[in-house]
Amino acid sequence: MPAPHETPTLSPALSPARVTAVLRILVLSTFVVLLNETIMVNAIPRLMREFEVTAAAAGWLSTAFMLTMAVVIPVTGWFLQRVTTRTAFGLAMALFLAGTALAAAAPAFPVLLAARVIQASGTAVMMPLLMTTLMTLVPPHDRGRVMGNITLVISVAPALGPAVSGVLLQLGSWRLLFLAVIPIAGAMAIFGRRNLVNIGEPQAAPIDWMSVPLAAVGFGALVYGLSGLGAENAAQAPVPPEAITLAGVVLVGLFVWRQLALQRSSTPLLDLRALTFRHFSVALGLMCLSFMALMGAFILLPIYLQEVCGLTSLQTGLLLIPGGLTMGLLGPQVGKLYDRLGAPRLVVPGAALTALCLALFAFTGEQTSPWLVLALHVALSAGMAFVFTPVFTSGLSVLPPHLYPHGSAILGSLQQVAAAAGTALVISVMSGHAATAAAEGADTTSALATGIRWGFGIGAGIGALAVLVALLIRTPPAPPQPAVSETQDEDGTTTNKTAHTST
């Protein structure tokens, strides 16, 4: 088995140094942009006071970020085939920097929310770009180890978001959350544009503009409706949340029908033929359930630690750091184990540990020791580390090369929808049960603790479903790997051309 520092085995036509440089640039840039997915979580209590908004409204700073990614990522399957790697990278980083600068200067809550949407639009391009490039360059026998290192970015960046925000909030204004990111992201953008090489050959492909609004409105209505279910003022809403949720389901169904129709006669925005591969579909289901449970826990923990346990934002951030580090350190090790043991022996225990930790969180209260919360968070992070790397690797490895961009887009899009739905669901449940407890005479802290326990209970239920799906995970045989070679474009830019094989 290769050592951790070794370069993946590649086609002799492709320079190992080139591959290492490409993956390193994309991994570091993705870490920076993904860190912002959850960086607002710890700031919710302060933003609620400063902007005079409810917990449900402030939660949309995270929900809107994930929802935007879910809306934009379906387009990336088409977009990444049409433009060069350097163009996609440049656009992603430009959008992210513009959103970050606007957020740092936001004078009002709606402006801050709009800035988060712009940030997320750039982040949405980076994720599929990284996954597609990895699947193109790295051969099947080495993907587990390399994916383990990339999992360090995919899972640790969101996990460290609350911890980083806790430290920055202790130092000053919430605007530091964005001001601190701007120089780092700017440096990565400049370095990446100078050193990144193009992978593959752009292909002209039409876009179905009817599919774009169907995806945007459908997913938006679905998550917006879910966020209203169980909310305290749901009965007073002009349009019942149930109706909005149903409308979202219908529109997403129309989007799927449209893609299936286009597969027979034209080019779909999102090629759903990837779902005909059973291994990919099972991995997709497990990933969605896992992210629903995980993001719900990430939202509830800072609120619980600060509003119920009375910890400061700095203490909360420091308490959450060990869990993020645990997930990061385990990622590469789990990747090596995947290459040797396969997916089932890792995923099933990981999913079971995750569900158990969420169930134990449902029994926490005002007197629970922060040290117990720390231990549970570390165990939860370890369980997720044993799920993410095998699921990403086994799911995408079964696809033929021409479906890599679409498979990455489907996985990334539904992952974000699931995370947004999980966040909205637990916040709604927490708000509804906290209001009920308060109406029955409980004080503010006790009522909130009751709501949080119910939120964790919902997460535990989702975790139990994930265990059942994990039992279906298998380690699939990989399809033939395309040959990769380097060429020089007319402008002197190095391009790696990939000869796709058909299945």
PDB file of C-alpha atoms in Angstrom, residues 259-436:
ATOM      1  CA  GLN A 259     -34.392  15.272 -17.411  1.00  0.00           C
ATOM      2  CA  LEU A 260     -35.663  11.798 -18.284  1.00  0.00           C
ATOM      3  CA  ALA A 261     -37.377  13.169 -21.391  1.00  0.00           C
ATOM      4  CA  LEU A 262     -34.234  15.043 -22.470  1.00  0.00           C
ATOM      5  CA  GLN A 263     -32.131  11.894 -22.088  1.00  0.00           C
ATOM      6  CA  ARG A 264     -34.092  10.368 -24.981  1.00  0.00           C
ATOM      7  CA  SER A 265     -33.938  13.307 -27.374  1.00  0.00           C
ATOM      8  CA  SER A 266     -31.379  15.888 -26.289  1.00  0.00           C
ATOM      9  CA  THR A 267     -28.835  16.771 -23.597  1.00  0.00           C
ATOM     10  CA  PRO A 268     -30.232  16.866 -20.042  1.00  0.00           C
ATOM     11  CA  LEU A 269     -29.111  19.473 -17.558  1.00  0.00           C
ATOM     12  CA  LEU A 270     -28.472  16.629 -15.129  1.00  0.00           C
ATOM     13  CA  ASP A 271     -27.945  13.164 -16.597  1.00  0.00           C
ATOM     14  CA  LEU A 272     -29.948  10.896 -14.293  1.00  0.00           C
ATOM     15  CA  ARG A 273     -28.646   7.738 -15.927  1.00  0.00           C
ATOM     16  CA  ALA A 274     -26.110   7.736 -13.111  1.00  0.00           C
ATOM     17  CA  LEU A 275     -28.985   6.634 -10.858  1.00  0.00           C
ATOM     18  CA  THR A 276     -29.371   3.409 -12.843  1.00  0.00           C
ATOM     19  CA  PHE A 277     -26.166   2.200 -11.164  1.00  0.00           C
ATOM     20  CA  ARG A 278     -27.391   0.545  -7.974  1.00  0.00           C
ATOM     21  CA  HIS A 279     -24.185   1.118  -6.005  1.00  0.00           C
ATOM     22  CA  PHE A 280     -24.345   4.830  -6.754  1.00  0.00           C
ATOM     23  CA  SER A 281     -28.027   5.116  -5.780  1.00  0.00           C
ATOM     24  CA  VAL A 282     -27.519   3.337  -2.440  1.00  0.00           C
ATOM     25  CA  ALA A 283     -24.487   5.491  -1.639  1.00  0.00           C
ATOM     26  CA  LEU A 284     -26.512   8.580  -2.557  1.00  0.00           C
ATOM     27  CA  GLY A 285     -29.313   7.612  -0.162  1.00  0.00           C
ATOM     28  CA  LEU A 286     -26.909   7.006   2.697  1.00  0.00           C
ATOM     29  CA  MET A 287     -25.096  10.291   2.070  1.00  0.00           C
ATOM     30  CA  CYS A 288     -28.365  12.251   2.121  1.00  0.00           C
ATOM     31  CA  LEU A 289     -29.503  10.709   5.414  1.00  0.00           C
ATOM     32  CA  SER A 290     -26.083  11.217   6.991  1.00  0.00           C
ATOM     33  CA  PHE A 291     -25.926  14.877   6.047  1.00  0.00           C
ATOM     34  CA  MET A 292     -29.461  15.491   7.288  1.00  0.00           C
ATOM     35  CA  ALA A 293     -28.500  14.127  10.699  1.00  0.00           C
ATOM     36  CA  LEU A 294     -25.057  15.742  10.825  1.00  0.00           C
ATOM     37  CA  MET A 295     -26.058  19.269   9.805  1.00  0.00           C
ATOM     38  CA  GLY A 296     -28.997  19.191  12.206  1.00  0.00           C
ATOM     39  CA  ALA A 297     -26.579  18.363  15.020  1.00  0.00           C
ATOM     40  CA  PHE A 298     -24.176  21.114  13.917  1.00  0.00           C
ATOM     41  CA  ILE A 299     -26.996  23.658  14.132  1.00  0.00           C
ATOM     42  CA  LEU A 300     -28.290  22.505  17.523  1.00  0.00           C
ATOM     43  CA  LEU A 301     -24.986  22.123  19.372  1.00  0.00           C
ATOM     44  CA  PRO A 302     -23.901  25.814  19.475  1.00  0.00           C
ATOM     45  CA  ILE A 303     -27.403  26.912  20.474  1.00  0.00           C
ATOM     46  CA  TYR A 304     -27.474  24.289  23.225  1.00  0.00           C
ATOM     47  CA  LEU A 305     -23.994  25.072  24.539  1.00  0.00           C
ATOM     48  CA  GLN A 306     -24.508  28.852  24.619  1.00  0.00           C
ATOM     49  CA  GLU A 307     -28.179  29.295  25.455  1.00  0.00           C
ATOM     50  CA  VAL A 308     -28.714  26.276  27.739  1.00  0.00           C
ATOM     51  CA  CYS A 309     -25.262  25.520  29.198  1.00  0.00           C
ATOM     52  CA  GLY A 310     -24.202  29.187  29.349  1.00  0.00           C
ATOM     53  CA  LEU A 311     -20.880  28.799  27.518  1.00  0.00           C
ATOM     54  CA  THR A 312     -19.335  31.731  25.662  1.00  0.00           C
ATOM     55  CA  SER A 313     -18.819  31.654  21.892  1.00  0.00           C
ATOM     56  CA  LEU A 314     -15.086  31.070  22.467  1.00  0.00           C
ATOM     57  CA  GLN A 315     -15.717  28.161  24.842  1.00  0.00           C
ATOM     58  CA  THR A 316     -18.202  26.688  22.386  1.00  0.00           C
ATOM     59  CA  GLY A 317     -15.709  26.948  19.535  1.00  0.00           C
ATOM     60  CA  LEU A 318     -12.915  25.348  21.545  1.00  0.00           C
ATOM     61  CA  LEU A 319     -15.202  22.526  22.671  1.00  0.00           C
ATOM     62  CA  LEU A 320     -16.113  21.689  19.066  1.00  0.00           C
ATOM     63  CA  ILE A 321     -12.535  21.705  17.729  1.00  0.00           C
ATOM     64  CA  PRO A 322     -11.587  18.142  18.895  1.00  0.00           C
ATOM     65  CA  GLY A 323     -14.494  16.636  16.950  1.00  0.00           C
ATOM     66  CA  GLY A 324     -13.477  18.397  13.743  1.00  0.00           C
ATOM     67  CA  LEU A 325      -9.865  17.331  14.184  1.00  0.00           C
ATOM     68  CA  THR A 326     -10.965  13.749  14.866  1.00  0.00           C
ATOM     69  CA  MET A 327     -12.879  13.628  11.601  1.00  0.00           C
ATOM     70  CA  GLY A 328      -9.923  15.105   9.736  1.00  0.00           C
ATOM     71  CA  LEU A 329      -7.273  12.825  11.190  1.00  0.00           C
ATOM     72  CA  LEU A 330      -9.387   9.715  10.626  1.00  0.00           C
ATOM     73  CA  GLY A 331     -10.195  10.578   6.997  1.00  0.00           C
ATOM     74  CA  PRO A 332      -6.879   9.460   5.437  1.00  0.00           C
ATOM     75  CA  GLN A 333      -6.726   6.371   7.678  1.00  0.00           C
ATOM     76  CA  VAL A 334     -10.258   5.354   6.711  1.00  0.00           C
ATOM     77  CA  GLY A 335      -9.292   5.845   3.070  1.00  0.00           C
ATOM     78  CA  LYS A 336      -6.439   3.352   3.444  1.00  0.00           C
ATOM     79  CA  LEU A 337      -8.754   0.889   5.198  1.00  0.00           C
ATOM     80  CA  TYR A 338     -11.248   1.229   2.341  1.00  0.00           C
ATOM     81  CA  ASP A 339      -8.604   0.173  -0.208  1.00  0.00           C
ATOM     82  CA  ARG A 340      -7.918  -2.907   1.939  1.00  0.00           C
ATOM     83  CA  LEU A 341     -11.285  -3.845   3.508  1.00  0.00           C
ATOM     84  CA  GLY A 342     -13.918  -2.321   1.222  1.00  0.00           C
ATOM     85  CA  ALA A 343     -16.955  -0.223   2.170  1.00  0.00           C
ATOM     86  CA  PRO A 344     -19.364  -2.395   4.252  1.00  0.00           C
ATOM     87  CA  ARG A 345     -16.948  -3.135   7.123  1.00  0.00           C
ATOM     88  CA  LEU A 346     -16.448   0.586   7.631  1.00  0.00           C
ATOM     89  CA  VAL A 347     -19.810   2.129   6.799  1.00  0.00           C
ATOM     90  CA  VAL A 348     -22.082  -0.040   8.961  1.00  0.00           C
ATOM     91  CA  PRO A 349     -20.165   0.488  12.256  1.00  0.00           C
ATOM     92  CA  GLY A 350     -19.756   4.184  11.423  1.00  0.00           C
ATOM     93  CA  ALA A 351     -23.479   4.688  10.801  1.00  0.00           C
ATOM     94  CA  ALA A 352     -24.380   2.777  13.979  1.00  0.00           C
ATOM     95  CA  LEU A 353     -22.008   4.883  16.090  1.00  0.00           C
ATOM     96  CA  THR A 354     -23.460   8.068  14.581  1.00  0.00           C
ATOM     97  CA  ALA A 355     -27.041   7.059  15.374  1.00  0.00           C
ATOM     98  CA  LEU A 356     -26.091   6.085  18.939  1.00  0.00           C
ATOM     99  CA  CYS A 357     -24.401   9.433  19.620  1.00  0.00           C
ATOM    100  CA  LEU A 358     -27.398  11.382  18.299  1.00  0.00           C
ATOM    101  CA  ALA A 359     -29.704   9.318  20.515  1.00  0.00           C
ATOM    102  CA  LEU A 360     -27.547  10.089  23.560  1.00  0.00           C
ATOM    103  CA  PHE A 361     -27.587  13.803  22.693  1.00  0.00           C
ATOM    104  CA  ALA A 362     -31.395  13.621  22.954  1.00  0.00           C
ATOM    105  CA  PHE A 363     -31.005  12.969  26.700  1.00  0.00           C
ATOM    106  CA  THR A 364     -28.861  16.033  27.429  1.00  0.00           C
ATOM    107  CA  GLY A 365     -30.228  18.872  29.545  1.00  0.00           C
ATOM    108  CA  GLU A 366     -29.347  21.928  31.595  1.00  0.00           C
ATOM    109  CA  GLN A 367     -27.188  19.940  34.035  1.00  0.00           C
ATOM    110  CA  THR A 368     -25.275  17.904  31.445  1.00  0.00           C
ATOM    111  CA  SER A 369     -21.508  18.289  31.747  1.00  0.00           C
ATOM    112  CA  PRO A 370     -19.801  20.004  28.781  1.00  0.00           C
ATOM    113  CA  TRP A 371     -17.165  17.257  28.993  1.00  0.00           C
ATOM    114  CA  LEU A 372     -19.835  14.670  28.169  1.00  0.00           C
ATOM    115  CA  VAL A 373     -20.938  16.809  25.223  1.00  0.00           C
ATOM    116  CA  LEU A 374     -17.308  16.954  24.080  1.00  0.00           C
ATOM    117  CA  ALA A 375     -16.974  13.162  24.251  1.00  0.00           C
ATOM    118  CA  LEU A 376     -20.213  12.616  22.346  1.00  0.00           C
ATOM    119  CA  HIS A 377     -19.198  15.129  19.669  1.00  0.00           C
ATOM    120  CA  VAL A 378     -15.831  13.405  19.167  1.00  0.00           C
ATOM    121  CA  ALA A 379     -17.543  10.006  18.909  1.00  0.00           C
ATOM    122  CA  LEU A 380     -20.123  11.435  16.464  1.00  0.00           C
ATOM    123  CA  SER A 381     -17.322  12.859  14.297  1.00  0.00           C
ATOM    124  CA  ALA A 382     -15.497   9.523  14.326  1.00  0.00           C
ATOM    125  CA  GLY A 383     -18.645   7.719  13.199  1.00  0.00           C
ATOM    126  CA  MET A 384     -19.127  10.141  10.323  1.00  0.00           C
ATOM    127  CA  ALA A 385     -15.484   9.715   9.241  1.00  0.00           C
ATOM    128  CA  PHE A 386     -16.149   5.996   8.754  1.00  0.00           C
ATOM    129  CA  VAL A 387     -19.167   6.819   6.593  1.00  0.00           C
ATOM    130  CA  PHE A 388     -18.093   9.668   4.313  1.00  0.00           C
ATOM    131  CA  THR A 389     -14.929   8.360   2.640  1.00  0.00           C
ATOM    132  CA  PRO A 390     -16.273   4.869   1.732  1.00  0.00           C
ATOM    133  CA  VAL A 391     -19.585   6.305   0.529  1.00  0.00           C
ATOM    134  CA  PHE A 392     -18.041   8.956  -1.713  1.00  0.00           C
ATOM    135  CA  THR A 393     -15.508   6.519  -3.138  1.00  0.00           C
ATOM    136  CA  SER A 394     -17.755   3.491  -3.688  1.00  0.00           C
ATOM    137  CA  GLY A 395     -20.577   5.614  -5.082  1.00  0.00           C
ATOM    138  CA  LEU A 396     -18.601   7.463  -7.744  1.00  0.00           C
ATOM    139  CA  SER A 397     -16.207   4.637  -8.650  1.00  0.00           C
ATOM    140  CA  VAL A 398     -18.945   2.558 -10.262  1.00  0.00           C
ATOM    141  CA  LEU A 399     -19.809   5.268 -12.821  1.00  0.00           C
ATOM    142  CA  PRO A 400     -18.288   5.382 -16.319  1.00  0.00           C
ATOM    143  CA  PRO A 401     -16.021   8.404 -16.928  1.00  0.00           C
ATOM    144  CA  HIS A 402     -18.509  10.367 -19.039  1.00  0.00           C
ATOM    145  CA  LEU A 403     -20.902  10.402 -16.061  1.00  0.00           C
ATOM    146  CA  TYR A 404     -18.348  11.659 -13.501  1.00  0.00           C
ATOM    147  CA  PRO A 405     -19.458  15.328 -13.758  1.00  0.00           C
ATOM    148  CA  HIS A 406     -23.139  14.409 -13.544  1.00  0.00           C
ATOM    149  CA  GLY A 407     -22.601  11.894 -10.743  1.00  0.00           C
ATOM    150  CA  SER A 408     -20.639  14.480  -8.771  1.00  0.00           C
ATOM    151  CA  ALA A 409     -23.362  17.043  -9.429  1.00  0.00           C
ATOM    152  CA  ILE A 410     -26.170  14.700  -8.338  1.00  0.00           C
ATOM    153  CA  LEU A 411     -24.294  13.698  -5.198  1.00  0.00           C
ATOM    154  CA  GLY A 412     -23.348  17.249  -4.300  1.00  0.00           C
ATOM    155  CA  SER A 413     -26.778  18.692  -5.067  1.00  0.00           C
ATOM    156  CA  LEU A 414     -28.813  16.169  -3.096  1.00  0.00           C
ATOM    157  CA  GLN A 415     -26.257  16.244  -0.288  1.00  0.00           C
ATOM    158  CA  GLN A 416     -26.903  19.965   0.131  1.00  0.00           C
ATOM    159  CA  VAL A 417     -30.672  19.574  -0.179  1.00  0.00           C
ATOM    160  CA  ALA A 418     -30.556  16.920   2.518  1.00  0.00           C
ATOM    161  CA  ALA A 419     -28.364  19.077   4.744  1.00  0.00           C
ATOM    162  CA  ALA A 420     -30.653  22.076   4.265  1.00  0.00           C
ATOM    163  CA  ALA A 421     -33.736  19.965   4.913  1.00  0.00           C
ATOM    164  CA  GLY A 422     -32.147  18.476   8.035  1.00  0.00           C
ATOM    165  CA  THR A 423     -31.225  21.931   9.330  1.00  0.00           C
ATOM    166  CA  ALA A 424     -34.688  23.330   8.640  1.00  0.00           C
ATOM    167  CA  LEU A 425     -36.353  20.280  10.146  1.00  0.00           C
ATOM    168  CA  VAL A 426     -34.504  20.296  13.477  1.00  0.00           C
ATOM    169  CA  ILE A 427     -34.852  24.079  13.865  1.00  0.00           C
ATOM    170  CA  SER A 428     -38.588  23.795  13.197  1.00  0.00           C
ATOM    171  CA  VAL A 429     -38.972  20.923  15.662  1.00  0.00           C
ATOM    172  CA  MET A 430     -36.877  22.754  18.263  1.00  0.00           C
ATOM    173  CA  SER A 431     -38.868  25.980  17.891  1.00  0.00           C
ATOM    174  CA  GLY A 432     -42.231  24.211  17.986  1.00  0.00           C
ATOM    175  CA  HIS A 433     -41.543  22.107  21.073  1.00  0.00           C
ATOM    176  CA  ALA A 434     -39.812  24.974  22.883  1.00  0.00           C
ATOM    177  CA  ALA A 435     -42.914  27.108  22.324  1.00  0.00           C
ATOM    178  CA  THR A 436     -45.147  24.309  23.603  1.00  0.00           C
TER     179      THR A 436
END
